[in-house]
Short mmCIF file of C-alpha atoms and ligand atoms in Angstrom, two decimals:
data_model
loop_
_atom_site.label_atom_id
_atom_site.label_comp_id
_atom_site.label_asym_id
_atom_site.label_seq_id
_atom_site.Cartn_x
_atom_site.Cartn_y
_atom_site.Cartn_z
CA MET A 1 20.44 -22.73 -39.20
CA LYS A 2 17.12 -23.94 -37.85
CA THR A 3 18.72 -24.75 -34.50
CA VAL A 4 20.20 -21.26 -34.28
CA LEU A 5 16.79 -19.71 -34.97
CA LYS A 6 15.24 -21.95 -32.37
CA ILE A 7 17.81 -20.92 -29.78
CA ILE A 8 17.31 -17.21 -30.58
CA GLY A 9 13.54 -17.72 -30.42
CA SER A 10 13.81 -19.42 -27.01
CA ILE A 11 16.06 -16.66 -25.66
CA LEU A 12 13.64 -13.95 -26.85
CA LEU A 13 10.72 -15.85 -25.33
CA LEU A 14 12.59 -16.17 -22.04
CA ILE A 15 13.43 -12.46 -22.02
CA THR A 16 9.79 -11.58 -22.78
CA ILE A 17 8.55 -13.83 -19.97
CA THR A 18 11.09 -12.44 -17.51
CA ILE A 19 10.18 -8.83 -18.34
CA SER A 20 6.46 -9.65 -18.10
CA ILE A 21 6.90 -11.23 -14.68
CA TRP A 22 9.01 -8.28 -13.54
CA ILE A 23 6.43 -5.75 -14.73
CA SER A 24 3.49 -7.65 -13.23
CA THR A 25 5.37 -7.78 -9.92
CA ASN A 26 5.82 -3.99 -10.07
CA LEU A 27 2.13 -3.51 -10.88
CA LYS A 28 0.91 -5.83 -8.12
CA ASP A 29 -1.39 -4.28 -5.54
CA GLN A 30 0.73 -3.89 -2.41
CA ASN A 31 -2.30 -3.55 -0.13
CA PRO A 32 -5.17 -5.33 -1.88
CA ASP A 33 -7.64 -5.28 1.02
CA TYR A 34 -6.74 -1.91 2.46
CA LYS A 35 -9.38 0.67 3.25
CA ALA A 36 -8.79 3.58 5.60
CA ASP A 37 -12.47 4.56 5.55
CA LEU A 38 -13.85 6.05 8.76
CA LYS A 39 -16.84 8.06 9.86
CA ILE A 40 -16.88 9.43 13.40
CA ILE A 41 -19.15 12.28 14.40
CA ASN A 42 -18.73 13.84 17.84
CA LYS A 43 -20.43 17.17 18.41
CA ASP A 44 -20.05 16.92 22.21
CA GLN A 45 -17.84 19.27 24.14
CA SER A 46 -15.06 16.98 25.34
CA GLU A 47 -11.81 17.76 27.12
CA LEU A 48 -8.93 17.79 24.66
CA HIS A 49 -5.49 16.29 25.15
CA ALA A 50 -2.51 16.89 22.89
CA GLY A 51 1.04 15.64 22.64
CA PHE A 52 4.01 16.54 20.45
CA ALA A 53 7.26 14.92 19.39
CA ALA A 54 10.13 15.50 16.99
CA VAL A 55 12.26 12.55 15.89
CA LYS A 56 15.16 12.89 13.46
CA ILE A 57 15.02 11.31 10.01
CA THR A 58 18.33 12.76 8.83
CA PRO A 59 20.06 10.39 6.41
CA GLU A 60 23.66 9.40 6.84
CA VAL A 61 25.71 11.31 4.35
CA PRO A 62 29.48 11.40 4.19
CA ASP A 63 30.96 14.88 4.51
CA SER A 64 31.69 14.82 0.85
CA TRP A 65 32.13 12.47 -2.03
CA VAL A 66 35.68 12.88 -3.10
CA ASP A 67 37.55 11.66 -6.12
CA ALA A 68 41.14 10.45 -6.25
CA ASN A 69 42.36 14.06 -6.09
CA ASN A 70 40.28 14.67 -2.98
CA ASP A 71 37.97 16.99 -4.86
CA ALA A 72 34.39 16.97 -3.72
CA ARG A 73 32.27 15.63 -6.52
CA TYR A 74 28.70 14.61 -6.92
CA ASP A 75 28.26 13.41 -10.44
CA PRO A 76 30.79 10.68 -11.17
CA LYS A 77 31.22 9.25 -14.63
CA ASP A 78 30.55 5.56 -15.03
CA GLY A 79 33.51 3.47 -14.01
CA GLU A 80 35.14 6.21 -11.95
CA THR A 81 36.20 5.10 -8.51
CA PHE A 82 35.04 7.24 -5.68
CA SER A 83 35.77 7.34 -2.05
CA ASP A 84 33.10 8.29 0.45
CA GLY A 85 35.64 10.06 2.63
CA ASN A 86 35.92 6.99 4.83
CA GLY A 87 37.73 5.19 2.07
CA ASN A 88 34.99 2.74 1.32
CA GLY A 89 35.12 3.28 -2.42
CA LYS A 90 31.53 2.51 -3.28
CA PHE A 91 29.51 5.35 -4.71
CA ASP A 92 26.17 4.77 -3.07
CA PRO A 93 24.88 8.27 -2.46
CA VAL A 94 21.72 9.75 -1.06
CA TRP A 95 20.04 11.31 -4.10
CA ILE A 96 18.47 14.69 -3.42
CA ALA A 97 14.94 14.96 -4.76
CA GLY A 98 13.09 17.78 -6.46
CA PHE A 99 15.15 19.26 -9.27
CA GLY A 100 17.48 17.48 -11.69
CA ASN A 101 18.52 13.85 -11.50
CA GLY A 102 21.76 12.61 -10.03
CA ARG A 103 22.11 15.26 -7.32
CA ALA A 104 24.09 13.38 -4.67
CA ALA A 105 24.00 14.78 -1.16
CA ASN A 106 27.40 16.09 -0.09
CA GLY A 107 26.57 16.71 3.56
CA ILE A 108 23.98 17.73 6.13
CA HIS A 109 23.06 21.36 6.67
CA ASP A 110 20.21 20.81 9.11
CA ASP A 111 18.42 17.78 10.49
CA LEU A 112 15.31 16.39 8.84
CA TRP A 113 12.39 15.46 11.09
CA ALA A 114 9.29 13.41 11.67
CA ARG A 115 7.27 15.86 13.78
CA THR A 116 3.98 14.74 15.27
CA MET A 117 1.00 16.33 16.95
CA VAL A 118 -1.48 13.99 18.58
CA ILE A 119 -4.91 15.32 19.49
CA ASP A 120 -7.54 13.39 21.43
CA ASP A 121 -11.12 14.13 22.54
CA GLY A 122 -11.47 10.99 24.66
CA LYS A 123 -13.07 9.15 21.76
CA THR A 124 -10.87 9.76 18.74
CA ARG A 125 -7.11 10.08 18.69
CA LEU A 126 -5.58 11.73 15.62
CA ALA A 127 -1.88 11.66 14.86
CA ILE A 128 -0.67 14.36 12.46
CA VAL A 129 2.86 13.67 11.25
CA ALA A 130 4.93 16.05 9.12
CA LEU A 131 7.93 14.52 7.38
CA ASP A 132 10.75 16.62 5.92
CA VAL A 133 10.67 14.75 2.63
CA ILE A 134 9.63 15.44 -0.96
CA GLY A 135 6.66 13.10 -0.70
CA PHE A 136 5.56 9.87 0.94
CA MET A 137 3.39 7.52 -1.07
CA SER A 138 0.17 5.85 0.05
CA ASN A 139 1.73 2.37 0.31
CA GLU A 140 4.45 3.72 2.65
CA VAL A 141 1.83 5.55 4.73
CA ILE A 142 -0.06 2.27 5.11
CA ASP A 143 3.17 0.57 6.24
CA VAL A 144 3.68 3.20 8.95
CA ARG A 145 0.08 2.81 10.16
CA ASN A 146 0.57 -0.94 10.35
CA LEU A 147 3.77 -0.44 12.37
CA ILE A 148 2.16 1.82 14.99
CA PRO A 149 1.34 -0.44 17.94
CA ALA A 150 -2.32 -0.74 18.92
CA SER A 151 -1.30 0.36 22.42
CA ALA A 152 -0.72 3.88 21.05
CA GLY A 153 -4.51 4.04 20.64
CA VAL A 154 -4.37 6.07 17.43
CA THR A 155 -7.64 6.16 15.48
CA TYR A 156 -6.19 7.73 12.35
CA THR A 157 -2.70 8.78 11.30
CA ILE A 158 -2.14 11.55 8.77
CA ILE A 159 1.31 11.77 7.24
CA SER A 160 2.02 14.96 5.35
CA SER A 161 5.28 15.76 3.57
CA THR A 162 6.76 19.23 3.83
CA HIS A 163 7.89 18.70 0.20
CA THR A 164 11.45 19.89 0.79
CA HIS A 165 13.41 19.86 -2.46
CA GLU A 166 16.66 19.54 -0.52
CA GLY A 167 16.13 16.12 1.04
CA PRO A 168 16.43 12.47 0.01
CA ASP A 169 14.39 10.99 -2.82
CA LEU A 170 11.58 8.92 -1.34
CA LEU A 171 9.51 8.73 -4.52
CA GLY A 172 12.09 7.23 -6.88
CA LEU A 173 12.22 9.88 -9.60
CA TRP A 174 15.61 11.42 -8.83
CA GLY A 175 18.13 8.60 -9.12
CA LYS A 176 20.63 8.15 -11.87
CA PRO A 177 18.60 7.39 -14.95
CA PRO A 178 17.75 5.38 -16.88
CA PHE A 179 15.35 3.04 -15.15
CA LYS A 180 16.72 3.25 -11.65
CA SER A 181 14.86 4.43 -8.59
CA GLY A 182 16.60 7.09 -6.50
CA VAL A 183 15.18 5.64 -3.28
CA ASN A 184 17.56 4.12 -0.81
CA ARG A 185 15.42 1.28 0.60
CA ALA A 186 17.24 1.15 3.94
CA TYR A 187 16.69 4.88 4.41
CA LEU A 188 13.00 4.57 3.52
CA GLU A 189 12.56 1.87 6.18
CA PHE A 190 14.42 4.09 8.66
CA VAL A 191 11.99 6.95 7.97
CA LYS A 192 9.07 4.60 8.65
CA THR A 193 10.42 3.42 12.01
CA GLN A 194 11.26 7.00 13.02
CA ALA A 195 7.75 8.14 12.08
CA VAL A 196 6.34 5.41 14.31
CA LYS A 197 8.64 6.51 17.17
CA SER A 198 7.49 10.08 16.67
CA VAL A 199 3.82 9.07 16.99
CA GLU A 200 4.54 6.94 20.06
CA ALA A 201 6.50 9.73 21.75
CA ALA A 202 3.75 12.26 21.00
CA VAL A 203 1.16 9.92 22.55
CA THR A 204 3.31 9.46 25.67
CA SER A 205 3.62 13.22 26.09
CA MET A 206 -0.13 13.99 25.92
CA ARG A 207 -1.48 16.61 28.33
CA PRO A 208 -4.82 18.37 28.85
CA VAL A 209 -4.66 21.22 26.42
CA ARG A 210 -5.98 24.60 25.36
CA LEU A 211 -5.70 25.38 21.67
CA ALA A 212 -4.93 29.03 20.94
CA ILE A 213 -5.95 29.84 17.37
CA SER A 214 -4.34 32.61 15.36
CA GLY A 215 -3.25 33.46 11.87
CA ASP A 216 -1.96 36.00 9.42
CA LEU A 217 -3.78 35.77 6.12
CA THR A 218 -1.86 38.41 4.17
CA GLY A 219 1.52 39.12 5.77
CA ALA A 220 3.45 36.39 3.94
CA ALA A 221 2.11 37.03 0.43
CA HIS A 222 5.34 38.71 -0.70
CA LEU A 223 7.34 35.58 0.13
CA VAL A 224 5.74 33.38 -2.51
CA LYS A 225 5.43 33.65 -6.25
CA ASP A 226 2.70 32.08 -8.40
CA THR A 227 4.46 30.85 -11.53
CA ARG A 228 1.38 29.84 -13.51
CA GLU A 229 -1.73 31.81 -14.44
CA PRO A 230 -4.28 32.43 -13.11
CA GLU A 231 -2.59 34.19 -10.23
CA VAL A 232 -4.36 32.70 -7.25
CA PHE A 233 -2.47 32.27 -3.99
CA ASP A 234 -3.11 30.75 -0.66
CA PRO A 235 -0.72 33.02 1.29
CA GLY A 236 -2.46 32.75 4.66
CA ILE A 237 -0.54 31.40 7.65
CA ARG A 238 -2.86 29.42 9.92
CA ILE A 239 -1.72 28.57 13.40
CA ILE A 240 -2.66 26.30 16.28
CA ARG A 241 -0.72 26.74 19.52
CA ALA A 242 -1.25 23.96 22.04
CA ILE A 243 -0.84 25.13 25.61
CA ASP A 244 -0.73 22.89 28.67
CA LYS A 245 -3.96 23.73 30.47
CA GLU A 246 -2.46 23.11 33.89
CA ASN A 247 0.92 24.85 33.78
CA GLY A 248 0.60 27.22 30.81
CA THR A 249 3.67 25.97 28.95
CA THR A 250 3.54 25.56 25.19
CA LEU A 251 3.49 21.91 24.19
CA GLY A 252 3.81 22.68 20.52
CA SER A 253 2.43 24.51 17.53
CA LEU A 254 1.16 23.68 14.09
CA ILE A 255 1.86 26.14 11.30
CA ALA A 256 0.04 25.69 7.98
CA TRP A 257 1.27 27.68 5.00
CA ALA A 258 1.67 26.96 1.28
CA ASP A 259 4.94 27.27 -0.60
CA HIS A 260 7.47 24.91 -2.17
CA PRO A 261 10.40 24.47 0.22
CA GLU A 262 12.85 24.98 -2.61
CA THR A 263 14.23 28.42 -1.84
CA LEU A 264 17.69 26.78 -1.95
CA TRP A 265 16.92 25.69 -5.52
CA GLY A 266 18.56 22.99 -7.60
CA LYS A 267 22.31 23.40 -7.11
CA ASN A 268 22.42 22.94 -3.36
CA LEU A 269 23.97 19.63 -2.34
CA MET A 270 23.46 19.87 1.41
CA ILE A 271 20.55 18.03 3.03
CA SER A 272 18.08 20.56 4.45
CA SER A 273 14.40 21.08 5.14
CA ASP A 274 14.83 24.51 3.47
CA PHE A 275 12.93 27.50 4.92
CA PRO A 276 10.70 25.40 7.26
CA HIS A 277 13.87 24.72 9.28
CA TYR A 278 14.25 28.42 10.10
CA VAL A 279 10.52 28.86 10.69
CA ARG A 280 10.46 26.09 13.30
CA GLU A 281 13.70 27.23 14.93
CA GLY A 282 12.43 30.80 15.18
CA ILE A 283 9.10 29.79 16.69
CA GLU A 284 10.65 27.44 19.22
CA LYS A 285 13.84 29.27 20.19
CA GLY A 286 13.30 32.85 19.14
CA VAL A 287 14.30 35.01 16.20
CA PHE A 288 17.83 36.42 16.30
CA ASN A 289 19.57 39.34 14.67
CA GLY A 290 23.10 38.03 14.77
CA ASP A 291 23.66 37.03 18.41
CA SER A 292 20.89 39.11 19.91
CA MET A 293 17.38 37.80 20.30
CA VAL A 294 14.83 40.16 18.82
CA LYS A 295 11.76 38.06 19.46
CA SER A 296 11.58 35.28 21.99
CA GLY A 297 10.31 31.86 21.02
CA ILE A 298 7.47 29.94 22.60
CA GLY A 299 9.23 26.61 23.15
CA GLY A 300 7.56 23.27 22.49
CA THR A 301 7.68 21.48 19.16
CA ALA A 302 6.81 23.49 16.05
CA ILE A 303 5.36 21.58 13.12
CA TYR A 304 5.28 23.00 9.60
CA ILE A 305 2.55 21.66 7.30
CA ASN A 306 2.36 22.55 3.63
CA GLY A 307 -0.89 23.33 1.84
CA ALA A 308 -1.96 24.25 -1.68
CA VAL A 309 1.46 24.47 -3.35
CA GLY A 310 0.34 23.56 -6.89
CA GLY A 311 0.33 25.84 -9.87
CA LEU A 312 3.11 26.59 -8.66
CA MET A 313 3.88 28.30 -5.37
CA THR A 314 7.56 28.96 -4.98
CA THR A 315 10.16 31.36 -3.68
CA HIS A 316 11.74 31.46 -7.11
CA PRO A 317 15.28 32.88 -7.55
CA SER A 318 13.65 35.87 -9.26
CA LEU A 319 11.80 36.71 -6.03
CA SER A 320 13.94 38.68 -3.64
CA VAL A 321 13.67 38.09 0.09
CA LYS A 322 14.84 40.61 2.68
CA ASP A 323 16.57 39.91 5.95
CA PRO A 324 14.06 41.38 8.42
CA PHE A 325 16.78 43.18 10.43
CA SER A 326 19.60 44.21 8.12
CA GLY A 327 17.29 44.75 5.16
CA ARG A 328 19.79 42.91 3.00
CA GLU A 329 18.11 41.50 -0.08
CA PHE A 330 18.66 38.01 -1.36
CA ASN A 331 17.82 36.82 -4.85
CA GLU A 332 20.23 34.02 -5.58
CA PRO A 333 19.28 30.81 -3.81
CA THR A 334 21.42 30.54 -0.67
CA PHE A 335 21.00 29.43 2.93
CA GLU A 336 21.00 33.13 3.85
CA LYS A 337 17.95 33.60 1.67
CA ALA A 338 16.13 30.59 3.16
CA GLU A 339 17.04 31.91 6.61
CA ALA A 340 15.75 35.41 5.83
CA GLN A 341 12.50 33.88 4.61
CA GLY A 342 12.22 31.62 7.66
CA LYS A 343 12.86 34.54 10.03
CA GLN A 344 10.21 36.67 8.33
CA LEU A 345 7.71 33.84 8.61
CA ALA A 346 8.62 33.06 12.22
CA LEU A 347 8.13 36.74 13.14
CA LEU A 348 4.72 36.79 11.47
CA VAL A 349 3.75 33.62 13.35
CA LEU A 350 5.04 34.82 16.74
CA ASN A 351 3.30 38.19 16.32
CA ALA A 352 0.04 36.50 15.33
CA MET A 353 0.25 34.18 18.31
CA GLU A 354 0.23 37.20 20.64
CA LYS A 355 -3.32 37.94 19.47
CA PRO A 356 -5.17 34.63 19.51
CA VAL A 357 -8.65 34.94 18.01
CA GLU A 358 -10.03 32.00 19.93
CA ASN A 359 -9.09 29.60 22.71
CA ILE A 360 -10.49 26.08 22.58
CA GLU A 361 -10.53 23.85 25.66
CA MET A 362 -13.55 21.68 24.96
CA ALA A 363 -14.41 20.23 21.55
CA GLY A 364 -15.36 17.04 19.80
CA ILE A 365 -13.45 15.50 16.91
CA SER A 366 -15.49 14.49 13.85
CA LEU A 367 -13.71 12.67 11.07
CA ILE A 368 -14.47 11.21 7.66
CA VAL A 369 -11.88 9.29 5.66
CA ARG A 370 -12.30 7.87 2.17
CA THR A 371 -10.02 5.55 0.27
CA LEU A 372 -10.15 6.38 -3.44
CA ILE A 373 -9.08 4.45 -6.50
CA LEU A 374 -8.01 6.89 -9.23
CA PRO A 375 -7.12 6.13 -12.86
CA ILE A 376 -3.52 6.74 -13.87
CA ASP A 377 -3.88 8.60 -17.17
CA ASN A 378 -0.33 9.94 -17.15
CA LYS A 379 1.76 7.71 -19.46
CA THR A 380 5.05 8.56 -17.75
CA PHE A 381 3.57 7.59 -14.37
CA ARG A 382 2.32 4.32 -15.90
CA LEU A 383 5.79 3.56 -17.21
CA ALA A 384 7.50 4.58 -13.95
CA ILE A 385 5.22 2.29 -11.94
CA SER A 386 5.61 -0.57 -14.43
CA LEU A 387 9.39 -0.27 -14.17
CA GLY A 388 9.29 -0.05 -10.38
CA ILE A 389 10.80 3.45 -10.38
CA LEU A 390 7.65 4.60 -8.59
CA ASP A 391 7.43 1.60 -6.29
CA ARG A 392 3.79 1.81 -5.24
CA GLY A 393 2.05 -0.91 -7.26
CA THR A 394 -1.41 -0.38 -8.69
CA ALA A 395 -4.96 -1.01 -7.50
CA GLY A 396 -6.57 -2.50 -10.57
CA TRP A 397 -5.41 -1.94 -14.16
CA MET A 398 -3.55 1.39 -14.21
CA LYS A 399 -5.30 2.70 -11.14
CA MET A 400 -3.88 3.83 -7.83
CA ARG A 401 -5.14 3.84 -4.28
CA THR A 402 -5.11 7.16 -2.49
CA GLU A 403 -6.98 8.91 0.27
CA LEU A 404 -8.92 11.99 1.35
CA SER A 405 -9.86 13.02 4.85
CA VAL A 406 -11.90 15.80 6.41
CA PHE A 407 -12.17 16.50 10.10
CA ASN A 408 -13.40 19.07 12.57
CA ILE A 409 -12.08 19.82 16.04
CA GLY A 410 -14.83 22.07 17.38
CA PRO A 411 -14.66 25.25 15.25
CA LEU A 412 -11.52 24.09 13.40
CA SER A 413 -11.99 22.45 9.99
CA PHE A 414 -9.36 20.44 8.17
CA VAL A 415 -9.09 18.93 4.70
CA THR A 416 -6.22 16.68 3.65
CA LEU A 417 -5.35 16.21 -0.01
CA PRO A 418 -2.97 13.59 -1.41
CA GLY A 419 -0.85 15.88 -3.58
CA GLU A 420 -0.12 19.39 -4.79
CA VAL A 421 -3.46 21.11 -5.24
CA TYR A 422 -3.88 24.32 -7.20
CA PRO A 423 -4.93 27.13 -4.81
CA GLU A 424 -7.89 28.10 -7.02
CA ILE A 425 -9.55 24.79 -6.12
CA ILE A 426 -9.07 25.61 -2.43
CA ASN A 427 -9.79 29.34 -2.34
CA GLY A 428 -11.90 29.85 -5.46
CA GLY A 429 -10.93 31.43 -8.76
CA VAL A 430 -10.91 28.43 -11.10
CA GLU A 431 -10.96 29.82 -14.62
CA ALA A 432 -12.03 28.47 -18.01
CA PRO A 433 -9.61 30.36 -20.24
CA GLU A 434 -9.65 30.53 -24.03
CA GLY A 435 -7.48 27.75 -25.47
CA ARG A 436 -8.20 25.17 -22.78
CA ASP A 437 -8.23 21.50 -23.74
CA PHE A 438 -11.77 20.74 -22.56
CA ASP A 439 -14.55 23.03 -23.69
CA GLU A 440 -16.24 22.98 -20.31
CA PRO A 441 -16.95 25.52 -17.59
CA PRO A 442 -15.08 25.28 -14.25
CA VAL A 443 -15.82 21.95 -12.52
CA GLU A 444 -14.26 22.38 -9.08
CA ILE A 445 -16.80 24.77 -7.59
CA PRO A 446 -17.70 25.80 -4.97
CA SER A 447 -14.21 26.16 -3.55
CA ILE A 448 -13.10 23.72 -0.85
CA ARG A 449 -12.87 26.49 1.74
CA ASP A 450 -16.44 27.56 0.95
CA MET A 451 -17.61 24.04 1.72
CA MET A 452 -15.71 23.75 5.01
CA SER A 453 -17.98 24.52 7.93
CA GLY A 454 -15.46 25.58 10.56
CA LYS A 455 -14.60 29.09 11.59
CA TYR A 456 -10.91 28.35 10.98
CA LYS A 457 -9.92 26.32 7.95
CA TYR A 458 -6.72 24.34 7.52
CA ILE A 459 -5.53 22.63 4.33
CA PHE A 460 -2.96 19.85 4.52
CA GLY A 461 -1.39 19.12 1.15
CA LEU A 462 0.81 16.14 0.21
CA ALA A 463 -1.06 14.26 2.92
CA ASN A 464 -1.09 10.47 3.00
CA ASP A 465 0.25 10.39 -0.55
CA GLU A 466 1.94 12.35 -3.32
CA ILE A 467 0.00 11.90 -6.55
CA GLY A 468 1.40 15.08 -8.15
CA TYR A 469 -0.42 18.20 -9.28
CA ILE A 470 -4.17 18.50 -8.81
CA ILE A 471 -5.11 20.82 -11.69
CA PRO A 472 -8.54 22.36 -12.39
CA ARG A 473 -9.97 20.53 -15.39
CA SER A 474 -10.92 23.76 -17.15
CA GLN A 475 -7.30 24.95 -16.91
CA TRP A 476 -5.85 21.70 -18.30
CA ASP A 477 -3.63 22.69 -21.21
CA VAL A 478 -1.44 20.31 -23.17
CA LYS A 479 -2.89 20.93 -26.64
CA GLU A 480 -2.67 23.95 -28.93
CA PRO A 481 -3.93 26.63 -28.85
CA PHE A 482 -2.57 27.35 -25.40
CA THR A 483 -4.22 29.37 -22.67
CA TYR A 484 -3.32 32.89 -21.56
CA GLY A 485 -1.50 33.53 -24.85
CA ARG A 486 1.24 31.03 -24.10
CA LYS A 487 3.51 29.78 -26.88
CA ASP A 488 3.96 26.37 -25.23
CA SER A 489 2.05 24.18 -22.85
CA PRO A 490 2.56 25.28 -19.26
CA TYR A 491 4.42 23.21 -16.65
CA GLY A 492 2.26 20.98 -14.48
CA GLU A 493 0.27 18.45 -16.51
CA GLU A 494 3.29 16.14 -16.99
CA ASN A 495 3.35 15.70 -13.21
CA SER A 496 -0.38 15.13 -12.77
CA LEU A 497 -2.27 11.83 -12.71
CA GLY A 498 -4.73 13.22 -15.24
CA ALA A 499 -7.39 15.77 -16.11
CA GLY A 500 -9.99 13.78 -14.17
CA THR A 501 -8.09 13.92 -10.86
CA ALA A 502 -9.20 17.33 -9.60
CA PRO A 503 -12.89 16.74 -10.45
CA ALA A 504 -12.81 13.34 -8.69
CA LEU A 505 -11.17 14.72 -5.55
CA HIS A 506 -13.49 17.74 -5.51
CA ARG A 507 -16.62 15.59 -5.95
CA ASN A 508 -15.59 13.32 -3.07
CA LEU A 509 -14.62 16.20 -0.79
CA LYS A 510 -17.97 17.85 -1.48
CA GLU A 511 -19.79 14.71 -0.35
CA MET A 512 -17.49 14.18 2.64
CA LEU A 513 -17.80 17.77 3.83
CA SER A 514 -21.57 17.71 3.61
CA GLU A 515 -21.60 14.43 5.60
CA LEU A 516 -19.33 15.98 8.21
CA ASN A 517 -21.37 19.14 8.68
ZN1 LIG B 601 6.01 20.28 -6.05
#
């Protein structure tokens, strides 16, 4: 009997040790000495050069997963044998991120991209990369930076995710539970090498440039719904068009707007970048009514960058979107709806571009970057990191490394945030409603835009990381009584690092912006 107990004891000890080692490996700091910190101030008027590139990051997806009866399927039961259409029999799908778990891609609707704009004032070279993915974590961003050859001469690389909810899981949360990451490692590495290629190609294509600035701050408001009170939007479209100074051709354009690319919603099984696909196509190639072009495009490479999408900006199925030509209305999430939305946005952008408010040929780039270590208060995040589902390691006990940057290009001001920020923090309007969890007045004031010095202000969300929602502390609401007369706690806090995140980011941005100005 004693021997049996001893054996059981040894086995339990062994299991405990193995689990402990596994967890401590998952928690290990993946970049212990990393700091992205930079401070470059250039108020001179320097000639600007810019380059653009678009490199595909489309995953390989079989036309359909089919079962023995040749029926397309995406959610096989355990033990069922599936064919990938090429008869290989192994069910190893690309999991689509953003809605429910276990959504296996059944095909490709449109290509996903790593699209890059490089801008250079002769002293500082910035690479701005937009990836058609749900999110790209800090440790992966650091990998890409390390892979970019020194010969590319890039001072600082910003990687922002468009946050498409119709593309592969790159965070790990959308695999087949329990305890299994949805990230396909080989695909993740492919995205990194393609991002590097995109930066290199953009550098190679650099030309002396004139930046034509335009925007439409109200025209797109009807295309986005705020699903959480207070109703504060950031509906403005902000545009930079880069024109070759010598021959007048458009090298590319950067379009900053704020909305979840999830118009196709949670049942779609085709890989897509959602409405940004149609926005970019329309800007580059023109907007068509059927076969006839209604508005010609400007050529070059269009880049879509998402902004303050928290709290929660979405083209919800309850929001109808009209085809700009036929007037047909779409409610149900379909590609037609995403296309109608993309066409409307492309038309707004192309019309705005015809009336540039400023042309910039000479400017200096000033840049401040801060690496931050933030506490992980969210217990689910702690567990997901411990189990390696969120494979990003930690930076100290239950802390994570992330990043903020602020930069000016002449009269243009930019702020990058590492997640999904609530628009009230950006534009103002943070409230301290009755029923809030912390009996404090609004913390995140003045608004970020108020503190930005430029004439034209651009917000890049999900940049250099995806840490989840960035929620005003005075609107934090997980405990009864709930705010705004709600019966339950609102959606958001379960996907936020914690109630201290927004104050910490705001405090740092305030310091950084005052240093920059
Ligand atoms: Zn989101």
